[in-house]
Coordinates of C-alpha atoms in Angstrom, one line a residue:
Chain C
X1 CA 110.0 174.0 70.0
X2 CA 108.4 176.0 72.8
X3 CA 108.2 174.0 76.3
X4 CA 105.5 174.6 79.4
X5 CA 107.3 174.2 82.6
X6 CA 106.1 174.0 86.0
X7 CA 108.6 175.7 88.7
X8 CA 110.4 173.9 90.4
X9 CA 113.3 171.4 90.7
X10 CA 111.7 168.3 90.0
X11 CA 110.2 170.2 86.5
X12 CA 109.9 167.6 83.9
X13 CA 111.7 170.3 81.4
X14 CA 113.7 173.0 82.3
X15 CA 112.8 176.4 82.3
X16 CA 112.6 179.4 80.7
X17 CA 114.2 178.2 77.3
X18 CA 112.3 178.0 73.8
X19 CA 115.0 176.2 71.9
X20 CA 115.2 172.5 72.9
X21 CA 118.7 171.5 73.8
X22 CA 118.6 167.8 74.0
X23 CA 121.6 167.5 76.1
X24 CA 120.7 170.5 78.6
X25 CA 117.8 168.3 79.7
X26 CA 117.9 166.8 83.4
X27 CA 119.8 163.6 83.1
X28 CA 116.5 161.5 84.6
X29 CA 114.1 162.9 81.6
X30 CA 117.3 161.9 79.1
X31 CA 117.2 159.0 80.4
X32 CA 113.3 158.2 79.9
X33 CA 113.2 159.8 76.7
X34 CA 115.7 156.9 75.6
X35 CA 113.5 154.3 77.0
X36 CA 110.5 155.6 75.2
X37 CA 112.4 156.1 72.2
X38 CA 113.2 152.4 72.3
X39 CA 109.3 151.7 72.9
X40 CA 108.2 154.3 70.3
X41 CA 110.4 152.7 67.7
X42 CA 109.0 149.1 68.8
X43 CA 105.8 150.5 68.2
X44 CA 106.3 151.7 64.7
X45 CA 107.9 148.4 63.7
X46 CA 105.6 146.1 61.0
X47 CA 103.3 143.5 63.6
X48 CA 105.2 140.5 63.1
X49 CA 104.3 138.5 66.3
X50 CA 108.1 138.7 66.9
X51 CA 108.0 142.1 67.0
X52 CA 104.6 142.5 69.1
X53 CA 106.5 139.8 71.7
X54 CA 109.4 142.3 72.1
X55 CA 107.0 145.3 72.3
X56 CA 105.2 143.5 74.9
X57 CA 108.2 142.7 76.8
X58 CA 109.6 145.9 77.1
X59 CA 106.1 147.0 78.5
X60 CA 106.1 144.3 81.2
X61 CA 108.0 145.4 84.3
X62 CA 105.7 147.1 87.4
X63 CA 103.1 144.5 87.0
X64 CA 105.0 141.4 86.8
X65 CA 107.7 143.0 89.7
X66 CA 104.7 143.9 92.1
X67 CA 103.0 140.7 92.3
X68 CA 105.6 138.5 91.9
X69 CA 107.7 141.0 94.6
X70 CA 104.4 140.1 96.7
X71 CA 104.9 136.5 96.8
X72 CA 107.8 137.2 99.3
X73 CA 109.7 135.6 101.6
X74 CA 106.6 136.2 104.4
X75 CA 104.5 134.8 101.9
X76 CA 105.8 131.6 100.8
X77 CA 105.8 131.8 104.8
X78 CA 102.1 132.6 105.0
X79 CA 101.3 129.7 102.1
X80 CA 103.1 126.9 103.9
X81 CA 101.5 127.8 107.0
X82 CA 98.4 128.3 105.3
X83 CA 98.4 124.4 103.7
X84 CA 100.1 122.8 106.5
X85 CA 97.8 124.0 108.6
X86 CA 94.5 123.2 106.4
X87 CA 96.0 120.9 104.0
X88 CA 94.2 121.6 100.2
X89 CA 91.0 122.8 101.5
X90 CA 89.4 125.9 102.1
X91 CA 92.7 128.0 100.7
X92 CA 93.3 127.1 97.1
X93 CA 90.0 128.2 95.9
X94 CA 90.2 131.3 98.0
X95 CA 93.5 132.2 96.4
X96 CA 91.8 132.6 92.8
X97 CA 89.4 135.3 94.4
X98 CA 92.6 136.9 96.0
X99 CA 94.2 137.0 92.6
X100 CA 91.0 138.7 91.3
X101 CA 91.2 141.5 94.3
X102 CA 94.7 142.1 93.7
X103 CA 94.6 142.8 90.1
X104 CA 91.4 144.9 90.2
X105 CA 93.3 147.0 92.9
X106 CA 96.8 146.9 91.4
X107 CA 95.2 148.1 87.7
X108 CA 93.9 151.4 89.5
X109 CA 97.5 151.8 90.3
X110 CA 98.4 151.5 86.2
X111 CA 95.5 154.2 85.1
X112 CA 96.5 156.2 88.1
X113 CA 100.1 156.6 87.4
X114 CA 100.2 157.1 83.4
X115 CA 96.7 159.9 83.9
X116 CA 98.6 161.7 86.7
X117 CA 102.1 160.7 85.9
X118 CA 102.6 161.6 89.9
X119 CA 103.1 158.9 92.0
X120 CA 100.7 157.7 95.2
X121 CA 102.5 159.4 98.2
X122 CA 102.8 162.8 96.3
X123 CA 99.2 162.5 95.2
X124 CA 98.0 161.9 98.5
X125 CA 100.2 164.3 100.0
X126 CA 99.2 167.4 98.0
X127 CA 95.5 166.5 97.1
X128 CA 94.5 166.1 101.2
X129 CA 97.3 167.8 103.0
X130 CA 100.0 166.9 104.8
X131 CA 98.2 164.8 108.0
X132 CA 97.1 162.2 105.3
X133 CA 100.4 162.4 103.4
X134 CA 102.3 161.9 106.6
X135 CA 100.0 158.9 108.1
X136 CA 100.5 157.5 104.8
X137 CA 104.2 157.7 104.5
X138 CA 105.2 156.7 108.2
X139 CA 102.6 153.5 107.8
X140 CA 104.1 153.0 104.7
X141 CA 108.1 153.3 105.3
X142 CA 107.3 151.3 109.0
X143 CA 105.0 148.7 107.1
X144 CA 107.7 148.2 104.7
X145 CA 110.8 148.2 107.0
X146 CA 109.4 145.2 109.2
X147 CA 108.4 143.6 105.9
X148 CA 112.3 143.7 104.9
X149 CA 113.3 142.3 108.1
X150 CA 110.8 139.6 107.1
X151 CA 112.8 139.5 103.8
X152 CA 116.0 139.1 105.3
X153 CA 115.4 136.4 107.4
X154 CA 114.0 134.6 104.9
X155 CA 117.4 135.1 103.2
X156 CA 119.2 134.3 105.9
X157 CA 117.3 130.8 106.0
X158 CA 117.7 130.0 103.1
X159 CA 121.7 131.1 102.8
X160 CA 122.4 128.8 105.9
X161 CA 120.7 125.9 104.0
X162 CA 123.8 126.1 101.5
X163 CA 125.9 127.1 104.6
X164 CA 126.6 130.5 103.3
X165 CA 126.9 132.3 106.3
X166 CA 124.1 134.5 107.9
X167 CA 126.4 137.9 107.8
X168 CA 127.7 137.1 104.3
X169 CA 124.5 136.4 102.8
X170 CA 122.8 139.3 104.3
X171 CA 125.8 141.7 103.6
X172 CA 125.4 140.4 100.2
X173 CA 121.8 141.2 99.2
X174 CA 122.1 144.4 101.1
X175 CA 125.0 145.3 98.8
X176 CA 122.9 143.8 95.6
X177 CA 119.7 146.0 96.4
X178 CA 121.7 149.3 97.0
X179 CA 123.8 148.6 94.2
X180 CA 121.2 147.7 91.6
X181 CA 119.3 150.7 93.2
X182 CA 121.8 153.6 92.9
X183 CA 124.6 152.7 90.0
X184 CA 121.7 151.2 87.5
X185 CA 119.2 153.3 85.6
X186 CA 115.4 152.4 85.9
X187 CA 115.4 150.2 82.5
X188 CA 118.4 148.1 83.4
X189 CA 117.3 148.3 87.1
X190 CA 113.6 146.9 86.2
X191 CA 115.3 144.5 83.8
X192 CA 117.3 143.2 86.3
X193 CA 114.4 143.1 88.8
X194 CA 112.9 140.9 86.7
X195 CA 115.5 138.3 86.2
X196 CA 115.3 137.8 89.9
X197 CA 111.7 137.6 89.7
X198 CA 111.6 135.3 87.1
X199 CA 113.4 132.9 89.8
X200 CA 110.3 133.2 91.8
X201 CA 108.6 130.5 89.7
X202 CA 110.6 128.1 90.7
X203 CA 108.1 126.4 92.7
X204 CA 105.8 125.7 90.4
X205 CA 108.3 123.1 88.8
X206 CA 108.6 121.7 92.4
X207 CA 104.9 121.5 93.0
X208 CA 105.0 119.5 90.0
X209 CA 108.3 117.5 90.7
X210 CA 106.9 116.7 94.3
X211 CA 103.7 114.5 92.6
X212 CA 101.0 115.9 94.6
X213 CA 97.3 114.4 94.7
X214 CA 95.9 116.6 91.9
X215 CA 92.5 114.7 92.7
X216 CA 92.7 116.5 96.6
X217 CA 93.8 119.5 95.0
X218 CA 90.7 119.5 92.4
X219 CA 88.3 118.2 95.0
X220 CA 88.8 121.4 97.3
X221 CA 87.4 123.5 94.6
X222 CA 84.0 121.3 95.1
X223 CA 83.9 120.5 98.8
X224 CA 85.2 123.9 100.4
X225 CA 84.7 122.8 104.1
X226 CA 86.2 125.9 106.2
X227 CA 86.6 124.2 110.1
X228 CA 86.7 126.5 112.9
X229 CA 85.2 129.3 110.8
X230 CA 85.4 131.5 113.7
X231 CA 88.8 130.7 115.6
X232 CA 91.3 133.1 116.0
X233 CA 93.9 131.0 114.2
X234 CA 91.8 131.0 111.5
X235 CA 91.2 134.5 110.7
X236 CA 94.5 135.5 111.7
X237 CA 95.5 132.9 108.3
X238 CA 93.1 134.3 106.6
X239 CA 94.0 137.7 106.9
X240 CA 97.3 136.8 106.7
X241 CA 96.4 135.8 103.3
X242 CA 94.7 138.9 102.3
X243 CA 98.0 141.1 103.6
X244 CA 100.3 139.1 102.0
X245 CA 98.2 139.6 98.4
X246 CA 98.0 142.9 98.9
X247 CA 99.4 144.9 101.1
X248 CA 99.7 149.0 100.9
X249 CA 103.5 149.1 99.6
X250 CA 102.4 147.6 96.3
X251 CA 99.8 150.9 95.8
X252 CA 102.5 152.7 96.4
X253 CA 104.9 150.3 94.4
X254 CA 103.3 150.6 91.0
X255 CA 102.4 153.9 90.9
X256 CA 105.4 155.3 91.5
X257 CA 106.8 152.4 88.9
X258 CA 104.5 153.1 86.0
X259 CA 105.6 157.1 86.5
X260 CA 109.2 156.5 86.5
X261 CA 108.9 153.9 83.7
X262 CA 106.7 156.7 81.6
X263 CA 104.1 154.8 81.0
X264 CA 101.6 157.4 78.9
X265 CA 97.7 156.9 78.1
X266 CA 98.4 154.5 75.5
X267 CA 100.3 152.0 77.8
X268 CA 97.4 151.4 80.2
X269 CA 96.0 148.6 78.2
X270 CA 99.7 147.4 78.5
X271 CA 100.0 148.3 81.7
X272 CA 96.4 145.9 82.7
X273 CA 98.3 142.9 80.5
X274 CA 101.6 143.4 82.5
X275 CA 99.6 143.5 86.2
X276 CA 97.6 140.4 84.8
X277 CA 100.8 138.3 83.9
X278 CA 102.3 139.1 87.3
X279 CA 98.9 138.1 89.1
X280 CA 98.5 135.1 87.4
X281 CA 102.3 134.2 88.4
X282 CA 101.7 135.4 91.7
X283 CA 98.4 132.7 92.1
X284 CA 100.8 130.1 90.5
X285 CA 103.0 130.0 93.3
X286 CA 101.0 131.0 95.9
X287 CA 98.7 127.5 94.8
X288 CA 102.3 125.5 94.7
X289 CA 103.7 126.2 97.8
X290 CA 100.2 125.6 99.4
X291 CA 100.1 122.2 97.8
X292 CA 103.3 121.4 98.6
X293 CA 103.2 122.4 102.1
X294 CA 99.3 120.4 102.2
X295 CA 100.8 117.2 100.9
X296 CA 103.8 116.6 102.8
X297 CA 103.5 118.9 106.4
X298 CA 99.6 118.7 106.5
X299 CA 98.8 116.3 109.9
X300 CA 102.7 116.2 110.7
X301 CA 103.2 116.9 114.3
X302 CA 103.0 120.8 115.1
X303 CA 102.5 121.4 111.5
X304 CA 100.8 124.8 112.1
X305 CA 103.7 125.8 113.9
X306 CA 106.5 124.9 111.6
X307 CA 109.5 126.8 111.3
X308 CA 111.2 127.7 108.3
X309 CA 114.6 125.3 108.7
X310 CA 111.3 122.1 109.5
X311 CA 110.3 122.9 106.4
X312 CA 113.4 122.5 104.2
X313 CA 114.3 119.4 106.9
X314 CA 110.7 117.9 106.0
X315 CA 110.9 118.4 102.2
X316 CA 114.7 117.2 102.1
X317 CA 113.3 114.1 104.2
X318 CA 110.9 113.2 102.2
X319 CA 111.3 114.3 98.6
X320 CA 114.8 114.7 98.7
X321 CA 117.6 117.3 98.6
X322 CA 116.8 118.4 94.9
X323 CA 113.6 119.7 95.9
X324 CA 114.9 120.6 98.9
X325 CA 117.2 123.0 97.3
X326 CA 115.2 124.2 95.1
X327 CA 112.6 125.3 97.6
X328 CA 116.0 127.0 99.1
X329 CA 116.7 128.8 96.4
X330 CA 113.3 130.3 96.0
X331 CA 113.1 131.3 99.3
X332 CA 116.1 133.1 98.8
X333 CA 115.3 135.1 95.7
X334 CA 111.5 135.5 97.2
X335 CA 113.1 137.2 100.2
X336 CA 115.5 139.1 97.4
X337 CA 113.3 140.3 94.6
X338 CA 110.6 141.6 97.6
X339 CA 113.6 143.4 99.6
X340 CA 114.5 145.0 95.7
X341 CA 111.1 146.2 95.0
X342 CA 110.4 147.4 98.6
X343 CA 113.7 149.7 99.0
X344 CA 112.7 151.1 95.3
X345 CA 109.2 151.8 97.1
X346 CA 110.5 153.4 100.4
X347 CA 112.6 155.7 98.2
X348 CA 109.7 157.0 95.7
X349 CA 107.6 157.4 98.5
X350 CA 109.6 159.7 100.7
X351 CA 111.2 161.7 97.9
X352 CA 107.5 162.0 96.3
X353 CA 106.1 163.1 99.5
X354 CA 108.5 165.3 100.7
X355 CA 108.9 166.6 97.1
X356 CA 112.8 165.7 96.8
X357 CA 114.2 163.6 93.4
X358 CA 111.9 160.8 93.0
X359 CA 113.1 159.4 90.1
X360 CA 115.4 155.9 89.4
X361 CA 116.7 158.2 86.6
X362 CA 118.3 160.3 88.5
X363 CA 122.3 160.0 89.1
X364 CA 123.4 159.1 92.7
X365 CA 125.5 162.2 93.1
X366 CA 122.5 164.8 92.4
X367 CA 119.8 162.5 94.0
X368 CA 121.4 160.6 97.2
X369 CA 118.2 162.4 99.7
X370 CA 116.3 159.8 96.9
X371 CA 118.4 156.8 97.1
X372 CA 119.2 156.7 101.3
X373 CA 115.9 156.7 102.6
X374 CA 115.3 153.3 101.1
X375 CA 118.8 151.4 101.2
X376 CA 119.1 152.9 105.2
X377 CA 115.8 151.5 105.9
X378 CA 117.1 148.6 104.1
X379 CA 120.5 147.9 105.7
X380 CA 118.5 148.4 109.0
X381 CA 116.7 145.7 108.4
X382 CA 119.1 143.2 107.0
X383 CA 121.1 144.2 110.6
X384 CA 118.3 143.5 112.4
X385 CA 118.0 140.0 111.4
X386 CA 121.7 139.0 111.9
X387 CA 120.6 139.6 115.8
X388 CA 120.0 136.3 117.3
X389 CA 116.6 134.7 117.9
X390 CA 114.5 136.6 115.9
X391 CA 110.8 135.3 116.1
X392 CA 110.0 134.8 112.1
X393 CA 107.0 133.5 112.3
X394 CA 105.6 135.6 114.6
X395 CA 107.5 138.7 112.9
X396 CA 105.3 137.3 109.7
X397 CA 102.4 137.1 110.6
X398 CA 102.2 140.9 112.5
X399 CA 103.6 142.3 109.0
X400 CA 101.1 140.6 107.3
X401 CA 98.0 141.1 109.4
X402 CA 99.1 145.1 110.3
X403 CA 98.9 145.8 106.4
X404 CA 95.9 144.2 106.7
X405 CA 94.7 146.8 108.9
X406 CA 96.1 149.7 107.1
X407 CA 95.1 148.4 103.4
X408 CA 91.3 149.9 104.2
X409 CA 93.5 153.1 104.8
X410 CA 94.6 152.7 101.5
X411 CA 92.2 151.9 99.2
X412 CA 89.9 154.6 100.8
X413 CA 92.7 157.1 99.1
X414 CA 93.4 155.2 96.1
X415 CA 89.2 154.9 95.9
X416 CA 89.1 158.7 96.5
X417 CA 92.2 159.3 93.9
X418 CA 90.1 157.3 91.5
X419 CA 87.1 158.8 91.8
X420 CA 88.5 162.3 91.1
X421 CA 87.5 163.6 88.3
X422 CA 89.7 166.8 88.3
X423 CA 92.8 164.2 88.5
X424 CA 91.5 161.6 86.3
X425 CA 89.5 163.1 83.8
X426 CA 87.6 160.1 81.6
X427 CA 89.8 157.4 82.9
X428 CA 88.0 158.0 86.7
X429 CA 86.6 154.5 88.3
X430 CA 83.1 153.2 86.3
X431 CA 80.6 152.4 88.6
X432 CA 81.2 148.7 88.1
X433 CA 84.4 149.0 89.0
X434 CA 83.7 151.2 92.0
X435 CA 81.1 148.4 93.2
X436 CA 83.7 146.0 92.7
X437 CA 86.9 148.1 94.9
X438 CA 84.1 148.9 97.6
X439 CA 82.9 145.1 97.5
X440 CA 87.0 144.6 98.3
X441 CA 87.3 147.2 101.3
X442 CA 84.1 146.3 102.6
X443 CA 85.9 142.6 103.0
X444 CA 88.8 143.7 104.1
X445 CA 87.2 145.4 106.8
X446 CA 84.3 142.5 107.9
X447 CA 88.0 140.5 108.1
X448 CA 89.3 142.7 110.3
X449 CA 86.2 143.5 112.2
X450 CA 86.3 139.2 112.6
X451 CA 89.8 139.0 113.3
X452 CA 89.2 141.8 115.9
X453 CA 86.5 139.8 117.5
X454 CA 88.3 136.2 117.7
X455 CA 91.2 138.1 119.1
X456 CA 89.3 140.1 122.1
X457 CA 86.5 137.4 122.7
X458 CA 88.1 133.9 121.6
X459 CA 85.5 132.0 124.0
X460 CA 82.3 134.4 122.2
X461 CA 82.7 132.7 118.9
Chain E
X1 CA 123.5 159.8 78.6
X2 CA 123.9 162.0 75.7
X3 CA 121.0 162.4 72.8
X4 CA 123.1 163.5 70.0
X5 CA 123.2 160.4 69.0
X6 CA 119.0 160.2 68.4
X7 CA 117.2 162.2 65.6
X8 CA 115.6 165.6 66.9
X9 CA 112.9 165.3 65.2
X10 CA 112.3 162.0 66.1
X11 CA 112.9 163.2 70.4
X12 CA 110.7 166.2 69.8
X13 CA 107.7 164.4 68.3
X14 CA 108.0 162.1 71.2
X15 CA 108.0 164.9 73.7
X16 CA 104.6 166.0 71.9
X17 CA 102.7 163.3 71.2
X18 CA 103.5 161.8 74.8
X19 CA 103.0 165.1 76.5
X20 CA 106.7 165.5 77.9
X21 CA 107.0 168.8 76.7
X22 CA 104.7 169.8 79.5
X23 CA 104.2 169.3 83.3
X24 CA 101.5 166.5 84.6
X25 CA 98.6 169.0 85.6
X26 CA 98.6 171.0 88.8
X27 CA 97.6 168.9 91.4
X28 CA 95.6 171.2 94.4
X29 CA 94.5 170.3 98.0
X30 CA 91.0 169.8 98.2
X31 CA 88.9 170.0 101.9
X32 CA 86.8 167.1 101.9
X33 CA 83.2 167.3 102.5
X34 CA 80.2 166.0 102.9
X35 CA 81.0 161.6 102.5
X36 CA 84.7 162.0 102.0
X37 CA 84.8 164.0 105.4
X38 CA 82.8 161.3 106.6
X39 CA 84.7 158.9 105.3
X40 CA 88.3 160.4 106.8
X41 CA 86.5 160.2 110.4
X42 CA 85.6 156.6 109.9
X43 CA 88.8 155.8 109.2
X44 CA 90.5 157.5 111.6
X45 CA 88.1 155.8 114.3
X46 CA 88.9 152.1 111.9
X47 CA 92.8 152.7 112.2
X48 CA 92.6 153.4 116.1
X49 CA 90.6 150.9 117.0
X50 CA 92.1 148.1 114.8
X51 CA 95.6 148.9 116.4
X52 CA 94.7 148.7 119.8
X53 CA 92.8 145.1 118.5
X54 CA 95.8 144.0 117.1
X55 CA 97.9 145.1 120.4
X56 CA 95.5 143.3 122.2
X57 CA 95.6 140.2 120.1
X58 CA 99.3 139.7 120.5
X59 CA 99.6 140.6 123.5
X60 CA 96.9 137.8 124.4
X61 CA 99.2 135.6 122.7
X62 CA 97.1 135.4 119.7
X63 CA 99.4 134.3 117.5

């Protein structure tokens, strides 16, 4: 079998051999061709609905990890503030539309990755030169280490609740994410990911245990009264909102996933059904944390301004320390699955940008310029937090609101990347869809531009 | 991770059909023109002035 090679290091095949030896392969391609191996052979099975479930399972992974990864620890954060401060109005519609925008965003992502098989940084990086690629990798790797400090507090929190202490809990995850990252393949790592993700749902059982007034929550969807369209608190929520359903690491995030997963031509419809199953868990608990904070912290004294350790105090008060718990625990993995996801998205980004390994694949002894950028950026953070009065939710909301600002950044690139029809061939952007992503930056920006003008001029609107 | 242990045949019509016995296509820098230069300017002015926004925001105690 003869094999094309490109030069280079990071060479999908190596080269300057005709004869295939298997075992002479780099040890990240060995690895993928194993995991498509497993999905070729799941393919070829007979289509028992068994057998599709199993097929479909071992396709879900960047979808389901980026979305649910988004609802993190500065967005159950976001939500509570968001329902405690304007009970079940005005946001639970508005997070079915953000649902919408996230998954038409996140698919480009999918087609993006399995056309190109490059991931975002690298494509951005050698398609418009190196200002772009840089301003896109230092907004990215800053963007993403304040989001983990975000993380960690939120693990913190939610560790003292059980009275594990702060150092210990922090230590612990920290060790967790590197570990996961460096000694575990992408399958088992994504696998793995996943199982923590899964956790995420836990507050949809609570929203349920916690009895809320399903009338109040139906009735917002037919009176959607929005008060004080135009304050600054508002629009800061609002695009508080917006950042924390999509912000630019998950571009980044499932591009580089769907590459180092392998995802080919044929796993894009796949690819779609994963990122819809991870949306539609994503709106799930976004709606039950907004409900649950609406019902019981909604007109409480200094609601708006609640702090983390209120909130558990508040729902251990009043439903009990079950729910309390609970709402602990998800905190806790919300603050761990994001951290996992976002160190995985650090280092694909630097070593695609800077053209070093770039691959999950890849063993930590050949690939530690891979693995470091992300766990240092990491372990940075989770110090960062064990320093005393750290202001979370001010710390939130700045993540939150300055990936706001940088997301029109980011979608002009992943518009342009789209668009290309060098790159992308017959899978570019249709013009429906092109309406639709332009429809979503031109929002994004009129949010900002608002936001902008309620900040500068609070007394002109 | 050793392959022995997987048919050849089978690992070599994966590489084909899935395209891993070649490299993703060449991907070249491109000068941007006409609406895309446009574009890159726009956003350059966006990113400046929504950072100094934001600066101002907090630091007017926005939050």
């Amino acid at each position: 079998m003869t094999i094309q090679v490109e030069e280079g290091v990071h060479s999908p095949l190596p080269s300057g051999q005709d004869e295939l030896n298997l075992n002479e392969l780099p040890a990240s391609i060995r690895e993928r061709l194993r995991d498509r191996l497993y999905i070729s052979r799941l393919r070829q099975r007979p289509q028992t609905p068994w057998n599709r479930l199993v097929l479909a399972f071992a396709l879900i992974g960047p979808g389901v990890l980026v979305m649910l990864g988004d609802n993190d620890a500065g967005g159950v954060i976001t939500y509570i503030q968001t329902g405690a401060s304007y009970g079940f109005g005005v946001f639970i519609p508005l997070i079915f539309v953000l649902g919408g925008i996230a998954y038409v965003v996140q698919e480009m992502t999918v087609r993006l990755g399995a056309v190109t098989r490059r991931g975002h940084a690298e494509l951005i990086w050698k398609r418009y030169g190196p200002y772009w690629g840089a301003f896109s990798l230092v907004d990215l790797v800053v963007a993403n280490f304040l989001t983990l400090i975000t993380e960690f507090i939120g693990i913190r929190v939610a560790a003292e609740a059980f009275g594990i202490p702060p150092a210990l809990a922090v230590a612990s995850a920290v060790a967790f994410i590197a570990g996961t990252l460096i000694f575990l393949r992408y399958w088992t790592w994504e696998r793995i990911a996943l199982g923590v993700a899964l956790v995420n749902l836990v507050f949809v059982p609570i929203a349920i245990m916690a009895h809320p007034d399903w009338r109040a929550v139906a009735a917002s969807f037919v009176h959607w009264r929005v008060p004080n369209f135009m304050s600054a608190s508002f629009l800061i929520l609002v695009s508080a909102n917006i950042g924390t359903t999509i912000a630019p690491w998950q571009l980044f995030f499932q591009q580089s996933s769907v590459v180092d997963k392998g995802l080919t031509l044929k796993d894009i419809p796949a690819g779609r059904r994963d990122t819809a199953l991870g949306v539609i868990g994503m709106m799930a608990v976004a709606l039950a944390i907004i409900v649950l904070a609406a019902q019981y912290i909604h007109g409480l004294p200094g609601a708006d301004n609640f702090q983390i350790a209120q909130v558990l105090s508040t729902l251990h008060h009043r439903l009990g320390g079950a729910i309390a718990t609970l709402f602990a625990v998800g905190l806790m993995e919300a603050g761990l699955i994001a951290a996992i996801v976002i160190t995985a998205s650090t280092s694909w980004a630097v070593g695609e940008a800077l053209d070093l390994p770039r691959s999950i694949n890849e063993p930590p002894k050949q690939a530690l310029t891979f693995y470091l950028p992300g766990i240092i950026a990491t372990a940075f953070a989770g110090a960062i937090v064990l320093l005393p009065h750290v202001p979370l939710g001010f710390l939130n909301l700045t993540v939150q609101v300055v990936a706001t600002v940088f997301m029109p950044a980011a979608m002009l690139f992943l518009l342009m990347l789209l668009n290309d029809q060098e790159l992308m061939g017959t899978y570019v952007n249709s013009r429906r869809r092109n309406v639709l992503s332009i429809a979503i930056m031109m929002v994004l920006i009129i949010c900002n531009v608002l936001y902008a003008t309620a900040t500068i001029f609070p007394h002109a609107l | 991770m050793n392959l022995d242990h997987y048919d050849r045949k089978e690992i070599e019509r994966l590489l084909r059909d899935e395209g891993w016995d070649h490299p993703p296509a060449e991907v070249r820098r491109i000068l941007p023109s006409g609406w895309y230069r446009a574009a890159f300017w726009a956003l350059r002015a966006y990113i400046i002035v929504m950072v100094v926004v934001v600066a101002i925001g907090f630091a007017r105690g926005a939050h």
